[in-house]
PDB file of C-alpha atoms in Angstrom:
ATOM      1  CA  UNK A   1     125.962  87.113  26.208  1.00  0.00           C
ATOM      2  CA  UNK A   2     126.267  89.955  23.608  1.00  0.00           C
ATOM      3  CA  UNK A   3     125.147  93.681  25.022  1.00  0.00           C
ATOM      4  CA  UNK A   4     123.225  95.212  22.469  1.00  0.00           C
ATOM      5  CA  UNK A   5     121.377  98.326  21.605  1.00  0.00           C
ATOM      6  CA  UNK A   6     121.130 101.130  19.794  1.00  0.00           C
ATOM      7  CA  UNK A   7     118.684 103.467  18.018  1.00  0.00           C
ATOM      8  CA  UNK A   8     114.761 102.147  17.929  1.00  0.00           C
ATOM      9  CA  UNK A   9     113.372  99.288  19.243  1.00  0.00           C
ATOM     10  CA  UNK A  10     112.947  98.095  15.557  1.00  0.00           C
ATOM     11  CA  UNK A  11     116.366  98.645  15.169  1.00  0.00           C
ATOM     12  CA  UNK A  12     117.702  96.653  18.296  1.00  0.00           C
ATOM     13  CA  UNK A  13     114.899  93.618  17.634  1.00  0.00           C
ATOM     14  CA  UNK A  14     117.193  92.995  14.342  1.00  0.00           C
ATOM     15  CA  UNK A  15     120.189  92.826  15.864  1.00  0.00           C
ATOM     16  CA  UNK A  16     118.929  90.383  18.783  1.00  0.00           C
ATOM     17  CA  UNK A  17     116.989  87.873  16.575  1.00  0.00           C
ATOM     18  CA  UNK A  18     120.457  88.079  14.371  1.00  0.00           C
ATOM     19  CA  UNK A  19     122.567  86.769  17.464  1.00  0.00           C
ATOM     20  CA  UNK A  20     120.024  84.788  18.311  1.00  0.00           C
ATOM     21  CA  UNK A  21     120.547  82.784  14.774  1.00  0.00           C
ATOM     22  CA  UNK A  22     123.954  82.716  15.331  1.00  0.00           C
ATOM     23  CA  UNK A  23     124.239  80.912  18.607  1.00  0.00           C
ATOM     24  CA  UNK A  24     123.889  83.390  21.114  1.00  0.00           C
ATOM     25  CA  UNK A  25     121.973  82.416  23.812  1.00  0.00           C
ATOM     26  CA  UNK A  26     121.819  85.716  25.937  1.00  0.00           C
ATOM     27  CA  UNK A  27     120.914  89.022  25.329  1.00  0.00           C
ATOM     28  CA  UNK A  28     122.303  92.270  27.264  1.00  0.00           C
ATOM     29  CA  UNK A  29     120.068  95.285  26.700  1.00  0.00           C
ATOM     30  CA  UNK A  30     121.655  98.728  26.345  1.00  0.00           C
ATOM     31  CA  UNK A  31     119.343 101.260  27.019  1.00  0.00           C
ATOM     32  CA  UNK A  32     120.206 105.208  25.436  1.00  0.00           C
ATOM     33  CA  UNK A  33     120.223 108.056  27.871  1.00  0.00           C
ATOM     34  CA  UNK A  34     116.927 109.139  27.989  1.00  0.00           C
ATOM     35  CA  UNK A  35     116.035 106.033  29.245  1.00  0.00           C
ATOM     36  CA  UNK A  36     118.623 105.648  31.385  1.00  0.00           C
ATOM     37  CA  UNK A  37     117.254 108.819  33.013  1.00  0.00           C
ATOM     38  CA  UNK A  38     113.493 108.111  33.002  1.00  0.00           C
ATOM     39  CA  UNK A  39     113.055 110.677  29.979  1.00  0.00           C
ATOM     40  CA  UNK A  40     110.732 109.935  27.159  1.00  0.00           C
ATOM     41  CA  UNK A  41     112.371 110.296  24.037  1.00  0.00           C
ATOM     42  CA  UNK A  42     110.343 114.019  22.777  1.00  0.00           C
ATOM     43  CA  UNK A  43     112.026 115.623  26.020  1.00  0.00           C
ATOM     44  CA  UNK A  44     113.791 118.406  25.735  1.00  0.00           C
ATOM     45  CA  UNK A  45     116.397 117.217  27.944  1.00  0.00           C
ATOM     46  CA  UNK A  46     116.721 114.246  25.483  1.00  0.00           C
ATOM     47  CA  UNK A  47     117.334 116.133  22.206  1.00  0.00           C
ATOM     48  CA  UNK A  48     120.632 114.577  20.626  1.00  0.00           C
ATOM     49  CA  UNK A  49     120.690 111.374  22.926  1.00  0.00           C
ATOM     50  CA  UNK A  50     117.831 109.058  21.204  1.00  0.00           C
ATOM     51  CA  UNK A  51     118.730 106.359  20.682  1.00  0.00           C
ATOM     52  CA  UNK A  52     122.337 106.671  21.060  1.00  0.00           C
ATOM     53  CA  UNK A  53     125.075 104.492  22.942  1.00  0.00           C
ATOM     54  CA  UNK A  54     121.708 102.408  23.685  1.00  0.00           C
ATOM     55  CA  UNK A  55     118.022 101.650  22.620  1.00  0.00           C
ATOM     56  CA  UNK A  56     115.061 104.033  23.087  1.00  0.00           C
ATOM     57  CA  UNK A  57     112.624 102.590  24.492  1.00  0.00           C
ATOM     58  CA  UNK A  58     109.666 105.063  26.007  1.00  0.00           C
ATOM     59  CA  UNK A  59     106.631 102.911  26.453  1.00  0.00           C
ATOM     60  CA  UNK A  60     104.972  99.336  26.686  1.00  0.00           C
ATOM     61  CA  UNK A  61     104.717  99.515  22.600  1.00  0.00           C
ATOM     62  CA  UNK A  62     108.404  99.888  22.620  1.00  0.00           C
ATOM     63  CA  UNK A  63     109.097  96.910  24.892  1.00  0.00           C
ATOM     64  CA  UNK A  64     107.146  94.568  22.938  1.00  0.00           C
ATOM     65  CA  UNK A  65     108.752  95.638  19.815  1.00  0.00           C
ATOM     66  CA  UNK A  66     112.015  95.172  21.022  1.00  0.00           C
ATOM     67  CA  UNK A  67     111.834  90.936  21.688  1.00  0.00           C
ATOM     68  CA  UNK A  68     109.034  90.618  18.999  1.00  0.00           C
ATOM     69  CA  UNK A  69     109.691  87.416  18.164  1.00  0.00           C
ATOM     70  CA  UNK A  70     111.880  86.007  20.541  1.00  0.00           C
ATOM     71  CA  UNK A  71     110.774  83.512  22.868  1.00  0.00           C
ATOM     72  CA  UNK A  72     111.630  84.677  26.457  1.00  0.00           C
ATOM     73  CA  UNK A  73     111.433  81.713  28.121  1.00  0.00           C
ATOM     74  CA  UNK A  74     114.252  79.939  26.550  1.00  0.00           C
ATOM     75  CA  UNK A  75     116.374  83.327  25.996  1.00  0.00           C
ATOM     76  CA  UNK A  76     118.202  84.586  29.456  1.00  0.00           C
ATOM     77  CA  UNK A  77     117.968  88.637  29.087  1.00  0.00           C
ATOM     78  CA  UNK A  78     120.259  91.318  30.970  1.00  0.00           C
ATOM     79  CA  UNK A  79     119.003  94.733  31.292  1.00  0.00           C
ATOM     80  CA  UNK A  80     122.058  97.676  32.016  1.00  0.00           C
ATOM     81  CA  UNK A  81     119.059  99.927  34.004  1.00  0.00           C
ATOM     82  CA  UNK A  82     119.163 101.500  37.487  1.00  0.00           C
ATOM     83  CA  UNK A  83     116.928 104.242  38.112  1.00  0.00           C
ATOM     84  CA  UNK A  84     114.158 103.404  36.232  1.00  0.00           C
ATOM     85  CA  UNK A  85     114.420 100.170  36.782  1.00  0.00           C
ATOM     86  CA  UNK A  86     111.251  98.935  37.821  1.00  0.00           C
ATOM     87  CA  UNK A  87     109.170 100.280  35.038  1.00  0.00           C
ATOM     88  CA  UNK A  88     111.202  98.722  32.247  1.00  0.00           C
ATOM     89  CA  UNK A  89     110.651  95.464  34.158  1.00  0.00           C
ATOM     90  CA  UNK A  90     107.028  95.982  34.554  1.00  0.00           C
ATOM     91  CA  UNK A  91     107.120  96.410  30.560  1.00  0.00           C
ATOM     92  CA  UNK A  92     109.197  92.981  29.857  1.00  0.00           C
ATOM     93  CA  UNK A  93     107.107  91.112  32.225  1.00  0.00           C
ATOM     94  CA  UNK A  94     103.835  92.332  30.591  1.00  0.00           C
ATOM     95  CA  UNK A  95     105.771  92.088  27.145  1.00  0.00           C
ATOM     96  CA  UNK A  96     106.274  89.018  28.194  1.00  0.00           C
ATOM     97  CA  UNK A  97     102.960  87.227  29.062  1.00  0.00           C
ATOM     98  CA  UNK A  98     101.362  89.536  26.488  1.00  0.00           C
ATOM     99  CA  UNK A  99     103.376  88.141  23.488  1.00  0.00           C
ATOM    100  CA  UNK A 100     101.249  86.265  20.783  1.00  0.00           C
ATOM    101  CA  UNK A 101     103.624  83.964  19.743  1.00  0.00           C
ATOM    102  CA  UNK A 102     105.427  82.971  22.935  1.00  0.00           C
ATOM    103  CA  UNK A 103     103.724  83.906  26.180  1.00  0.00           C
ATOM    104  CA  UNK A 104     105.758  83.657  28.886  1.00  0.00           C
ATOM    105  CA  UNK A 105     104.765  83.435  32.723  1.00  0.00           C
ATOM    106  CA  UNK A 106     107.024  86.214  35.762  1.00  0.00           C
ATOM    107  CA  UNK A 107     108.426  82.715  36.998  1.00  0.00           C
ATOM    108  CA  UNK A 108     109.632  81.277  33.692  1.00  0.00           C
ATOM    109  CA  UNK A 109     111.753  84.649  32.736  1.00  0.00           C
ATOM    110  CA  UNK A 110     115.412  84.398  33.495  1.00  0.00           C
ATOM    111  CA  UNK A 111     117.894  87.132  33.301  1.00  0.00           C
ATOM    112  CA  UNK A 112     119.610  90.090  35.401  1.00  0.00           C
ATOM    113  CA  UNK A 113     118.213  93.801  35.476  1.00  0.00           C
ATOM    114  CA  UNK A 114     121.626  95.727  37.354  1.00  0.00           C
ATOM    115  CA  UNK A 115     118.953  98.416  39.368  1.00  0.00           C
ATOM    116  CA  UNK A 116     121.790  98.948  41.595  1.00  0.00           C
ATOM    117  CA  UNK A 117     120.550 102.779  43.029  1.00  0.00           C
ATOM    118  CA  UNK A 118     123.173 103.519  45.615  1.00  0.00           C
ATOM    119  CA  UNK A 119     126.327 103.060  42.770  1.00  0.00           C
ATOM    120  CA  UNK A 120     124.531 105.906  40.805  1.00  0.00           C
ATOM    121  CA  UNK A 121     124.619 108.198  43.779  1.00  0.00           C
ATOM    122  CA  UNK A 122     128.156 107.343  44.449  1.00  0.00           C
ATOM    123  CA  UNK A 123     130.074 106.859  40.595  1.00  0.00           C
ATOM    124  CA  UNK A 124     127.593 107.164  37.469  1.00  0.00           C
ATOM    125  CA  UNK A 125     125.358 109.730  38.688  1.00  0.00           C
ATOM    126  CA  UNK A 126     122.230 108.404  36.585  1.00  0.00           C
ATOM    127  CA  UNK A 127     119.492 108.980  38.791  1.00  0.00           C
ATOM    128  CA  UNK A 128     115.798 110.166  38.922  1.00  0.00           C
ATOM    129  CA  UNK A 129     114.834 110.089  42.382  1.00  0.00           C
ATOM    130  CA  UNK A 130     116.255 111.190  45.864  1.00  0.00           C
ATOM    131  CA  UNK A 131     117.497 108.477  47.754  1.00  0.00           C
ATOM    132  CA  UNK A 132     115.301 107.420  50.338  1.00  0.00           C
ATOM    133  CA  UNK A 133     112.154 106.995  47.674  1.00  0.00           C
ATOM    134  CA  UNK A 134     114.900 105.318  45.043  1.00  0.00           C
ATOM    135  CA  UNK A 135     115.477 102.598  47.926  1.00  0.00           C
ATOM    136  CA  UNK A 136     111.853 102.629  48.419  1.00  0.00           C
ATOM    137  CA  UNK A 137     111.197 101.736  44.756  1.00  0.00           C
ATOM    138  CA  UNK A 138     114.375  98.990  44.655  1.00  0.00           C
ATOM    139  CA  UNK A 139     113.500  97.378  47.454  1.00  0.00           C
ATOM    140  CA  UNK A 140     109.434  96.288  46.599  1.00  0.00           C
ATOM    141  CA  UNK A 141     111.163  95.661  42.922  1.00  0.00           C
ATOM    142  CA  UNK A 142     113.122  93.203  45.178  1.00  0.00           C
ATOM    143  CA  UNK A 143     110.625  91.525  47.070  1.00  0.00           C
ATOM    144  CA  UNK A 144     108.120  91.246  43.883  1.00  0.00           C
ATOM    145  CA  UNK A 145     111.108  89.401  42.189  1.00  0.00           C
ATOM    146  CA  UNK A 146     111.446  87.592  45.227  1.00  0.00           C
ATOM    147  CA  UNK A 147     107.845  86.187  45.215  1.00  0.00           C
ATOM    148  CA  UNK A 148     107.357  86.309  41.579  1.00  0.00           C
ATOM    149  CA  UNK A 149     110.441  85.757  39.229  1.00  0.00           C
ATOM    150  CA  UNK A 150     112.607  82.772  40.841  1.00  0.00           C
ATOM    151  CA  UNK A 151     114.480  82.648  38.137  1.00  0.00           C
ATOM    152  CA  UNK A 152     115.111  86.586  38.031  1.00  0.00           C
ATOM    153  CA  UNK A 153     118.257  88.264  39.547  1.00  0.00           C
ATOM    154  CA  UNK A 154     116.621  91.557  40.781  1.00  0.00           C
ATOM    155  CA  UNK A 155     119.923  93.089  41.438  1.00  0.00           C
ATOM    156  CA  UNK A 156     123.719  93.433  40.022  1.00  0.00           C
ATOM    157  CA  UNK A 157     125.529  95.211  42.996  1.00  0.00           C
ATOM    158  CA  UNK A 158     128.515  96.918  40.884  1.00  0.00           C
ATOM    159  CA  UNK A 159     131.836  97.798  41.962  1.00  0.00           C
ATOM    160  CA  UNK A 160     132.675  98.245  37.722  1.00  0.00           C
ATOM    161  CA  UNK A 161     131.406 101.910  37.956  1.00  0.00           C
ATOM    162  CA  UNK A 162     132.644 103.167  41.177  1.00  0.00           C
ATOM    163  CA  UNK A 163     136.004 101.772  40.090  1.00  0.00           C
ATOM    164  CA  UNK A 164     136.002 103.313  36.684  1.00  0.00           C
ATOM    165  CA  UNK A 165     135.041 107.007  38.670  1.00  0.00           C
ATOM    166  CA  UNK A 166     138.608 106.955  39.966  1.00  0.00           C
ATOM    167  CA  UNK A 167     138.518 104.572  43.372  1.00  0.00           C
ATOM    168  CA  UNK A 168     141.280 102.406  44.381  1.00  0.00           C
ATOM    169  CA  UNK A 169     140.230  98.562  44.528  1.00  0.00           C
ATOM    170  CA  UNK A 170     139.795  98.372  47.843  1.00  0.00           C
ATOM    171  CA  UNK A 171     137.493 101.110  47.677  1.00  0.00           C
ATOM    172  CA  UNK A 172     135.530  99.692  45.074  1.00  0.00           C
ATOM    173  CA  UNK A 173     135.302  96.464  47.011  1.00  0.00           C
ATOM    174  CA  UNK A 174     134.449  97.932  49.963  1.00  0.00           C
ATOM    175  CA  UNK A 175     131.825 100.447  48.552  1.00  0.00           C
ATOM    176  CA  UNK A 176     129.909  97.619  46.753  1.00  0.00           C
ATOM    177  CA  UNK A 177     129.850  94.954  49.850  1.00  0.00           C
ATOM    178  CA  UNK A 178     128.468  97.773  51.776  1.00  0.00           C
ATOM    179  CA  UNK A 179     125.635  98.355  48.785  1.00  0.00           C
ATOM    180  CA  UNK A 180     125.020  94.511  49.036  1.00  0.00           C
ATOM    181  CA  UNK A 181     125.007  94.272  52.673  1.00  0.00           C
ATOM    182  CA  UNK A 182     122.195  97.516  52.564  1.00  0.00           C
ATOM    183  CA  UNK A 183     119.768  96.055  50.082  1.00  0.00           C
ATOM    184  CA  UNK A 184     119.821  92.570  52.215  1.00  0.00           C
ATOM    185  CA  UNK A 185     119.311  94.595  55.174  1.00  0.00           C
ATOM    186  CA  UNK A 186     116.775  96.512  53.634  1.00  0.00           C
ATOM    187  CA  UNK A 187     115.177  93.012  52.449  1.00  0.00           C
ATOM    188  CA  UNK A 188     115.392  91.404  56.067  1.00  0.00           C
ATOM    189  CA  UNK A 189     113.982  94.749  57.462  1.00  0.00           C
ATOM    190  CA  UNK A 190     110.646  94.056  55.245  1.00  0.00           C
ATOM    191  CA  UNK A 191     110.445  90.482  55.794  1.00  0.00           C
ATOM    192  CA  UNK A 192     111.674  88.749  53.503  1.00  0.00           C
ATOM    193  CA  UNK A 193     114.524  85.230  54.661  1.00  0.00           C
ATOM    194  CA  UNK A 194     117.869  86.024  53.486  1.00  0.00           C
ATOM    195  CA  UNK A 195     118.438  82.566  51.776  1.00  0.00           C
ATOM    196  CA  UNK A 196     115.025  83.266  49.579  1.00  0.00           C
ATOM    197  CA  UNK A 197     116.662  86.172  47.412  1.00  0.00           C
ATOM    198  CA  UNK A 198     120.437  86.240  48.297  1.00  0.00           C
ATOM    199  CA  UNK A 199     121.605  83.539  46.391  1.00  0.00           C
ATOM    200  CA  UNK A 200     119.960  85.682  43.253  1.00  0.00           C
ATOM    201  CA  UNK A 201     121.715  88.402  44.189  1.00  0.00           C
ATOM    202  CA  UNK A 202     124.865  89.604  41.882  1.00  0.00           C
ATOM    203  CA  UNK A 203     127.846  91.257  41.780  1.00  0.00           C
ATOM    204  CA  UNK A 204     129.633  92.841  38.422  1.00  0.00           C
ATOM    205  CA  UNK A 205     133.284  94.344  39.508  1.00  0.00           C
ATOM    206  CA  UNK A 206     135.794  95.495  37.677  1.00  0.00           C
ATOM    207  CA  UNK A 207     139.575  94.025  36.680  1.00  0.00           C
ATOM    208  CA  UNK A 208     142.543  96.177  35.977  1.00  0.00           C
ATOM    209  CA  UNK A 209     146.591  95.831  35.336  1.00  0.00           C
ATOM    210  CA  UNK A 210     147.796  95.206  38.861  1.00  0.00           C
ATOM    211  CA  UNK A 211     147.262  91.475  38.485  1.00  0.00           C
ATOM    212  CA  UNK A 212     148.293  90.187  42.084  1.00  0.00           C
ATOM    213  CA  UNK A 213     145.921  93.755  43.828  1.00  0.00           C
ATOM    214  CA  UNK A 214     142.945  92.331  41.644  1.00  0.00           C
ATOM    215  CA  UNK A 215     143.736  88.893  42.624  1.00  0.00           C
ATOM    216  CA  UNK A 216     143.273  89.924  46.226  1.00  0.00           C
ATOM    217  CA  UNK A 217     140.409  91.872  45.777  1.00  0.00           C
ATOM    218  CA  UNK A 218     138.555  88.737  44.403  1.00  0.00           C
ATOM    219  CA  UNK A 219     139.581  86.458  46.710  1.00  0.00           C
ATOM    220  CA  UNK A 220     138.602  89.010  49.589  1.00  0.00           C
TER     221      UNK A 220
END
């Protein structure tokens, strides 16, 4: 899986359908800032930050431009977005179906979109809500999944960040179990049976020097 992006959609759509031709059978979306933080690209507070370190992408149009071409059903797709989460996935599924070449049904998309809100409140600080709305929001984009996308993984719970923001590793494991364990319990708590979206449900940690700590952290 390559993770890709950078300046327009137009831009980005090159690169993919280039990996694509030369065996890559993945794609990991890099979003810029702005887009990161829910911020169209003629913002103020984006001026300097389109479309760098990731792809902008402001509306439907955008989506669509960005897999033109690419047929999403046999392509898995990753997409490095918390915050906003649910309304770039509302744009790739309608991208999706909408696609003149190769529409493509919720339950025949496979891929990973990280939406993991409570690691931006405690390491990357790229948020756009306050917390109890955020879980709100990440919780029916859960449950949607849930019913809708079975071959979707509507959450990467990661320890990578919270490491990386200066934790030890058993903070870092213990941070992210307890982010898992609250978006199950959030999941139970509206209904939905554990064994319908936890095996989709994944984790993204980080590996450093001490090789016998990290060993221990994995196998804990």
């Amino acid at each position: 899986r390559q993770f890709a992006g950078f300046g327009t959609s137009e831009e980005t759509n090159e690169r993919f359908r280039y990996l694509l031709d030369h065996g890559q059978t993945g794609l990991s979306t890099a979003f810029d800032m702005p887009s990161l933080m829910g911020h169209d690209s003629d913002h103020a507070r984006a001026l300097g930050e389109v479309g760098r370190e990731g792809v902008a992408i402001d509306t439907l149009e955008d989506m669509r431009t960005l897999f033109s071409g690419i047929d999403l059903e046999k392509v898995s797709v990753s997409m490095t977005i918390n915050a906003p989460a649910a309304i770039m996935l509302a744009f790739y599924v309608v991208a999706a179906e909408s696609d003149p070449a190769h529409p493509t049904a919720p339950e025949l998309l496979s891929g990973t979109i990280q939406a993991d809100i409570l690691k931006e409140y405690i390491a990357q600080k790229e948020w756009c809500f306050p917390i109890d709305p955020a879980m709100r929001l990440c919780g029916d984009m859960i449950e949607w999944c849930t019913r809708e996308m079975p071959r979707w993984h509507p959450i990467s719970i990661s320890g990578y960040h919270i490491r990386e923001a200066g934790s030890t590793a058993q903070q870092e494991l213990a941070f992210t179990l307890k982010d898992g364990l609250t978006y199950v319990e959030q999941a139970v708590a509206r209904g939905l049976d554990v064994d319908e979206f936890a095996p989709r449900l994944s984790f993204f940690f980080n590996a450093q020097i001490d090789f016998f700590e990290e060993i221990a952290k994995y196998r804990a």
